[in-house]
Short mmCIF file of C-alpha atoms in Angstrom, two decimals:
data_model
loop_
_atom_site.label_atom_id
_atom_site.label_comp_id
_atom_site.label_asym_id
_atom_site.label_seq_id
_atom_site.Cartn_x
_atom_site.Cartn_y
_atom_site.Cartn_z
CA MET K 3 9.58 35.78 40.73
CA LYS K 4 8.20 37.05 43.94
CA LYS K 5 10.65 34.85 45.84
CA LEU K 6 13.61 36.25 43.89
CA LEU K 7 12.53 39.80 44.65
CA ILE K 8 12.39 39.02 48.38
CA GLN K 9 15.91 37.55 48.29
CA ASN K 10 17.32 40.62 46.58
CA LEU K 11 15.68 42.87 49.15
CA VAL K 12 17.13 40.87 52.06
CA LEU K 13 20.58 40.97 50.46
CA ALA K 14 20.41 44.73 50.02
CA ILE K 15 19.41 45.21 53.67
CA ALA K 16 22.29 42.96 54.84
CA MET K 17 24.83 44.92 52.78
CA ALA K 18 23.56 48.22 54.18
CA VAL K 19 23.84 46.95 57.75
CA GLY K 20 27.39 45.68 57.14
CA ALA K 21 28.54 48.99 55.68
CA SER K 22 27.16 50.89 58.66
CA THR K 23 28.89 48.58 61.12
CA PHE K 24 32.25 48.96 59.33
CA ALA K 25 32.03 52.72 59.41
CA GLN K 26 31.45 52.72 63.17
CA SER K 27 34.19 50.19 64.06
CA PRO K 28 37.09 51.40 66.41
CA ASN K 29 39.81 50.30 64.02
CA ASN K 30 38.46 52.45 61.26
CA ALA K 31 38.15 55.47 63.52
CA THR K 32 41.72 54.97 64.68
CA ARG K 33 42.90 54.80 61.10
CA GLN K 34 41.06 58.01 60.29
CA ARG K 35 42.51 59.84 63.33
CA LYS K 36 45.99 58.57 62.49
CA ALA K 37 45.71 59.74 58.95
CA THR K 38 44.56 63.16 60.12
CA ALA K 39 47.41 63.42 62.68
CA GLU K 40 49.97 62.47 60.06
CA SER K 41 48.69 65.02 57.64
CA THR K 42 48.63 67.89 60.19
CA PRO K 43 52.44 68.16 60.89
CA ALA K 44 53.06 68.24 57.22
CA ALA K 45 50.75 71.17 56.82
CA ALA K 46 52.28 72.90 59.84
CA THR K 47 55.78 72.19 58.52
CA ASP K 48 54.84 73.66 55.24
CA ALA K 49 53.51 76.75 57.00
CA ARG K 50 56.62 77.45 59.15
CA PRO K 51 58.98 78.41 56.34
CA ALA K 52 56.42 80.82 55.08
CA GLU K 53 56.06 82.42 58.50
CA ALA K 54 59.82 82.50 59.01
CA SER K 55 60.33 84.13 55.69
CA THR K 56 58.19 87.06 56.78
CA ILE K 57 60.39 87.85 59.88
CA VAL K 58 63.15 90.38 59.18
CA LYS K 59 65.88 90.76 61.84
CA PRO K 60 67.34 94.23 62.22
CA SER K 61 70.98 94.49 61.21
CA VAL K 62 73.44 95.31 63.99
CA ASP K 63 76.50 97.43 63.27
CA LYS K 64 79.10 96.16 65.73
CA ASN K 65 81.64 98.77 64.77
CA LYS K 66 79.12 101.50 65.43
CA ASP K 67 78.47 100.22 68.99
CA GLN K 68 82.17 99.88 69.72
CA ASN K 69 83.00 103.37 68.49
CA LYS K 70 80.11 104.95 70.36
CA PRO K 71 81.43 106.76 73.48
CA ALA K 72 80.10 105.67 76.85
CA GLU K 73 77.39 107.90 78.15
CA VAL K 74 78.23 109.81 81.37
CA THR K 75 75.32 110.45 83.64
CA ALA K 76 74.84 113.73 85.43
CA ASN K 77 75.61 112.14 88.81
CA ALA K 78 78.87 110.65 87.53
CA GLN K 79 79.92 114.00 86.09
CA THR K 80 79.15 115.69 89.40
CA ASN K 81 81.19 113.10 91.31
CA ARG K 82 84.16 113.63 89.00
CA THR K 83 83.99 117.38 89.48
CA ASP K 84 83.76 117.04 93.26
CA GLN K 85 86.70 114.62 93.32
CA ALA K 86 88.86 116.93 91.20
CA SER K 87 88.07 119.94 93.38
CA GLU K 88 88.76 117.91 96.55
CA GLU K 89 92.13 116.74 95.22
CA ALA K 90 93.07 120.29 94.29
CA ALA K 91 92.14 121.51 97.76
CA ILE K 92 94.17 118.76 99.47
CA VAL K 93 97.24 119.32 97.27
CA GLN K 94 97.15 123.03 98.01
CA TYR K 95 96.66 122.30 101.72
CA TYR K 96 99.87 120.30 102.01
CA ASN K 97 101.91 122.13 99.37
CA ASN K 98 101.45 125.37 101.28
CA PHE K 99 103.14 123.74 104.26
CA PHE K 100 106.09 122.18 102.44
CA THR K 101 106.79 124.94 99.92
CA THR K 102 107.14 127.44 102.75
CA TYR K 103 108.95 124.97 105.03
CA ARG K 104 112.21 126.43 106.34
CA LEU K 105 114.95 123.86 106.80
CA GLY K 106 116.63 123.39 110.13
CA PRO K 107 118.58 120.89 112.24
CA GLU K 108 117.34 117.28 112.22
CA ASP K 109 115.70 117.70 108.81
CA VAL K 110 116.64 115.10 106.18
CA ILE K 111 116.98 116.19 102.55
CA SER K 112 118.19 114.70 99.26
CA VAL K 113 120.08 116.49 96.49
CA THR K 114 119.67 115.18 92.94
CA VAL K 115 121.72 116.45 89.99
CA PHE K 116 120.17 115.18 86.75
CA GLY K 117 122.54 112.95 84.80
CA GLN K 118 125.29 113.33 87.43
CA ASP K 119 124.94 110.56 89.99
CA ARG K 120 128.34 111.21 91.58
CA TYR K 121 127.26 114.73 92.47
CA SER K 122 123.90 113.62 93.87
CA LYS K 123 123.49 112.75 97.53
CA GLN K 124 120.61 111.10 99.37
CA GLY K 125 119.56 111.18 103.03
CA ILE K 126 121.48 114.25 104.18
CA LYS K 127 120.71 115.00 107.82
CA ILE K 128 121.16 118.69 108.53
CA PRO K 129 123.53 119.20 111.49
CA PRO K 130 123.05 121.86 114.18
CA SER K 131 125.45 124.12 112.28
CA GLY K 132 123.05 124.10 109.32
CA ARG K 133 125.84 123.49 106.79
CA ILE K 134 125.83 120.41 104.53
CA SER K 135 128.80 119.12 102.52
CA LEU K 136 128.61 118.14 98.86
CA ALA K 137 131.04 117.00 96.17
CA LEU K 138 133.18 119.83 94.70
CA ILE K 139 131.89 122.19 97.45
CA PRO K 140 134.40 121.80 100.30
CA ASP K 141 133.03 124.62 102.41
CA GLY K 142 129.48 123.23 102.08
CA ILE K 143 126.13 124.99 101.72
CA PHE K 144 124.36 126.75 104.57
CA VAL K 145 120.70 125.65 104.47
CA ASN K 146 119.21 126.68 107.82
CA GLY K 147 116.18 128.92 107.39
CA LYS K 148 115.94 128.30 103.63
CA THR K 149 113.33 126.46 101.55
CA VAL K 150 114.25 123.46 99.40
CA ASP K 151 113.89 125.59 96.25
CA GLN K 152 116.30 128.19 97.60
CA VAL K 153 118.83 125.49 98.48
CA ALA K 154 118.51 123.98 95.00
CA GLU K 155 119.22 127.36 93.44
CA LEU K 156 122.35 127.82 95.63
CA ILE K 157 123.69 124.39 94.67
CA LYS K 158 122.95 125.06 91.01
CA LYS K 159 125.04 128.25 91.07
CA ARG K 160 127.98 126.43 92.72
CA TYR K 161 127.86 123.51 90.29
CA ASP K 162 127.56 125.80 87.30
CA GLU K 163 131.36 126.22 87.53
CA TYR K 164 131.89 122.51 86.86
CA ILE K 165 128.79 121.29 84.97
CA ILE K 166 127.20 122.81 81.87
CA GLY K 167 123.60 123.73 82.66
CA PRO K 168 123.17 121.68 85.84
CA GLN K 169 119.64 120.66 86.76
CA VAL K 170 119.39 120.41 90.55
CA SER K 171 116.43 119.41 92.71
CA VAL K 172 116.24 119.21 96.50
CA SER K 173 113.56 117.19 98.30
CA LEU K 174 112.54 117.12 101.94
CA ASP K 175 112.61 113.47 103.03
CA GLN K 176 111.87 113.94 106.72
CA ALA K 177 110.81 117.01 108.68
CA GLY K 178 112.48 117.14 112.07
CA SER K 179 113.09 120.78 112.90
CA TYR K 180 109.47 121.94 113.20
CA ARG K 181 108.32 121.31 116.74
CA TYR K 182 105.44 122.33 118.95
CA SER K 183 104.38 121.48 122.50
CA VAL K 184 101.11 120.71 124.24
CA VAL K 185 101.09 121.04 128.03
CA GLY K 186 98.48 121.08 130.77
CA ASP K 187 95.52 118.77 131.31
CA VAL K 188 95.90 116.52 128.26
CA GLY K 189 96.42 112.80 127.97
CA GLN K 190 100.03 112.89 126.72
CA PRO K 191 101.67 116.30 127.19
CA GLY K 192 105.04 116.96 125.61
CA ILE K 193 106.96 118.19 122.56
CA ARG K 194 106.11 116.80 119.13
CA LEU K 195 107.31 117.04 115.54
CA MET K 196 105.22 119.01 113.08
CA THR K 197 105.35 116.96 109.87
CA ARG K 198 102.22 118.55 108.38
CA ARG K 199 99.94 121.50 108.84
CA LEU K 200 98.14 121.18 112.19
CA SER K 201 95.20 123.00 113.71
CA VAL K 202 94.92 123.46 117.48
CA SER K 203 92.20 120.82 117.75
CA GLU K 204 94.31 118.31 115.80
CA ALA K 205 97.35 119.00 117.98
CA ILE K 206 95.32 118.44 121.15
CA ALA K 207 93.84 115.25 119.71
CA GLU K 208 97.33 113.91 118.96
CA ALA K 209 98.26 114.73 122.56
CA GLY K 210 95.56 112.39 123.84
CA GLY K 211 92.73 114.93 124.11
CA VAL K 212 91.63 117.10 127.01
CA LEU K 213 91.20 115.36 130.37
CA GLN K 214 88.11 115.70 132.55
CA THR K 215 90.01 118.19 134.68
CA GLY K 216 90.90 120.35 131.65
CA ASN K 217 89.08 123.52 130.58
CA ARG K 218 88.20 123.29 126.88
CA LYS K 219 86.93 126.87 126.76
CA LYS K 220 90.10 128.64 127.89
CA ILE K 221 92.89 127.04 125.85
CA VAL K 222 95.75 129.39 125.01
CA VAL K 223 98.38 129.22 122.25
CA LEU K 224 101.65 131.01 123.08
CA ARG K 225 103.43 132.23 119.94
CA LYS K 226 106.80 133.90 119.86
CA GLN K 227 106.88 137.24 118.03
CA ALA K 228 109.70 138.84 116.08
CA ASN K 229 110.60 141.08 119.01
CA GLY K 230 110.91 138.08 121.34
CA SER K 231 107.63 138.60 123.22
CA LEU K 232 104.94 135.93 123.51
CA ALA K 233 101.47 136.55 122.07
CA GLN K 234 98.47 134.76 123.59
CA ILE K 235 95.90 133.33 121.16
CA PRO K 236 92.71 132.15 122.93
CA VAL K 237 90.96 129.03 121.61
CA ASN K 238 87.50 127.80 122.64
CA LEU K 239 87.68 124.10 121.86
CA SER K 240 84.14 123.46 123.16
CA ALA K 241 82.73 125.93 120.62
CA ILE K 242 84.74 124.26 117.85
CA TYR K 243 83.41 120.83 118.79
CA ARG K 244 79.84 122.16 118.80
CA GLY K 245 80.31 123.78 115.40
CA GLN K 246 79.87 127.27 116.79
CA ALA K 247 83.41 128.38 115.89
CA PRO K 248 85.71 127.47 112.98
CA ASP K 249 88.81 125.38 113.54
CA SER K 250 90.91 127.98 111.72
CA ILE K 251 93.89 128.51 114.06
CA TYR K 252 96.91 126.60 112.74
CA LEU K 253 100.17 126.09 114.59
CA VAL K 254 103.55 127.44 113.55
CA PRO K 255 106.91 126.03 114.66
CA GLY K 256 107.62 126.83 118.28
CA ASP K 257 103.99 127.23 119.36
CA GLN K 258 103.03 126.08 122.84
CA VAL K 259 99.45 124.95 123.48
CA ILE K 260 98.36 125.31 127.12
CA VAL K 261 95.25 123.50 128.41
CA PRO K 262 94.38 124.91 131.88
CA GLY K 263 92.47 123.12 134.59
CA ASN K 264 88.77 123.53 135.25
CA THR K 265 86.72 123.69 138.47
CA LEU K 266 87.23 120.00 139.12
CA LYS K 267 90.97 120.52 138.91
CA LYS K 268 90.78 123.33 141.49
CA LEU K 269 88.62 121.19 143.75
CA GLN K 270 91.10 118.34 143.59
CA THR K 271 93.89 120.79 144.42
CA ILE K 272 92.00 122.12 147.43
CA MET K 273 91.26 118.59 148.62
CA GLY K 274 94.93 117.76 148.29
CA PHE K 275 95.90 120.74 150.43
CA THR K 276 93.29 119.75 153.04
CA GLN K 277 94.76 116.28 153.32
CA VAL K 278 98.25 117.73 153.75
CA LEU K 279 97.07 120.13 156.48
CA THR K 280 95.27 117.30 158.28
CA PHE K 281 98.38 115.17 158.23
CA ALA K 282 100.48 118.12 159.50
CA ARG K 283 98.11 118.65 162.45
CA LEU K 284 98.23 115.00 163.36
CA PHE K 285 101.98 114.99 163.08
CA THR K 286 102.38 118.07 165.31
CA GLY K 287 99.87 116.82 167.83
CA GLY K 288 97.21 119.37 166.94
CA TRP K 289 93.47 119.24 167.50
#
């Protein structure tokens, strides 16, 4: 009996030791970790739909965005205003020249009669007589000294005898009768065409600018008056360049810009005379 009790005790201890060893074996731990890892994604997967279901995306009205006008910033509005005012100023600047332009020889104009191509004529060069010929007007139209609007009105009255309600327009294709001259100490003196409104400084710049021997402070514009006399208009180009005087004197047809010489010019003249006198003394056997 005592022996049987000892055997049962030994067997119980052996079973306990075996169970402990199995629980601590690497294979068992691996199986436990694997089972845990496999169960975790399932739980996470189950949780994602629930989280996603709680997110509400705001609805976007595409038509509303398309119909919404673009916002204009204050700077853009200011730029548009400045551009519009600048364009208006430029248009007025050049229109004042061409609307008051008086036609003369060498000018090229075109006459257009709306709906009547056979009565229209392009590229008419005004002769020295100032009289242009048109269809149905054998004696022609005298255009010298008239604006394009005045010429259009004259042609309209003449064509009114042949056409019901004629619509006539006259355009200036090339300005050739307005001329001015720049003489004196400039790079390229001479006579030039005035195809746009020109200030004195612009005219001198187109003539090559003032030379080193030229006097920028005592420039004179000679302008013919109605009584035939010449008026002198002084211009201080140095003051204009320094911003001390406005460039507000504009040329009219027939103006003559004179750029006189300065002290250097006079010195060169005196030196030239000295060389001539020296040569004359040598030639005559002086000294």
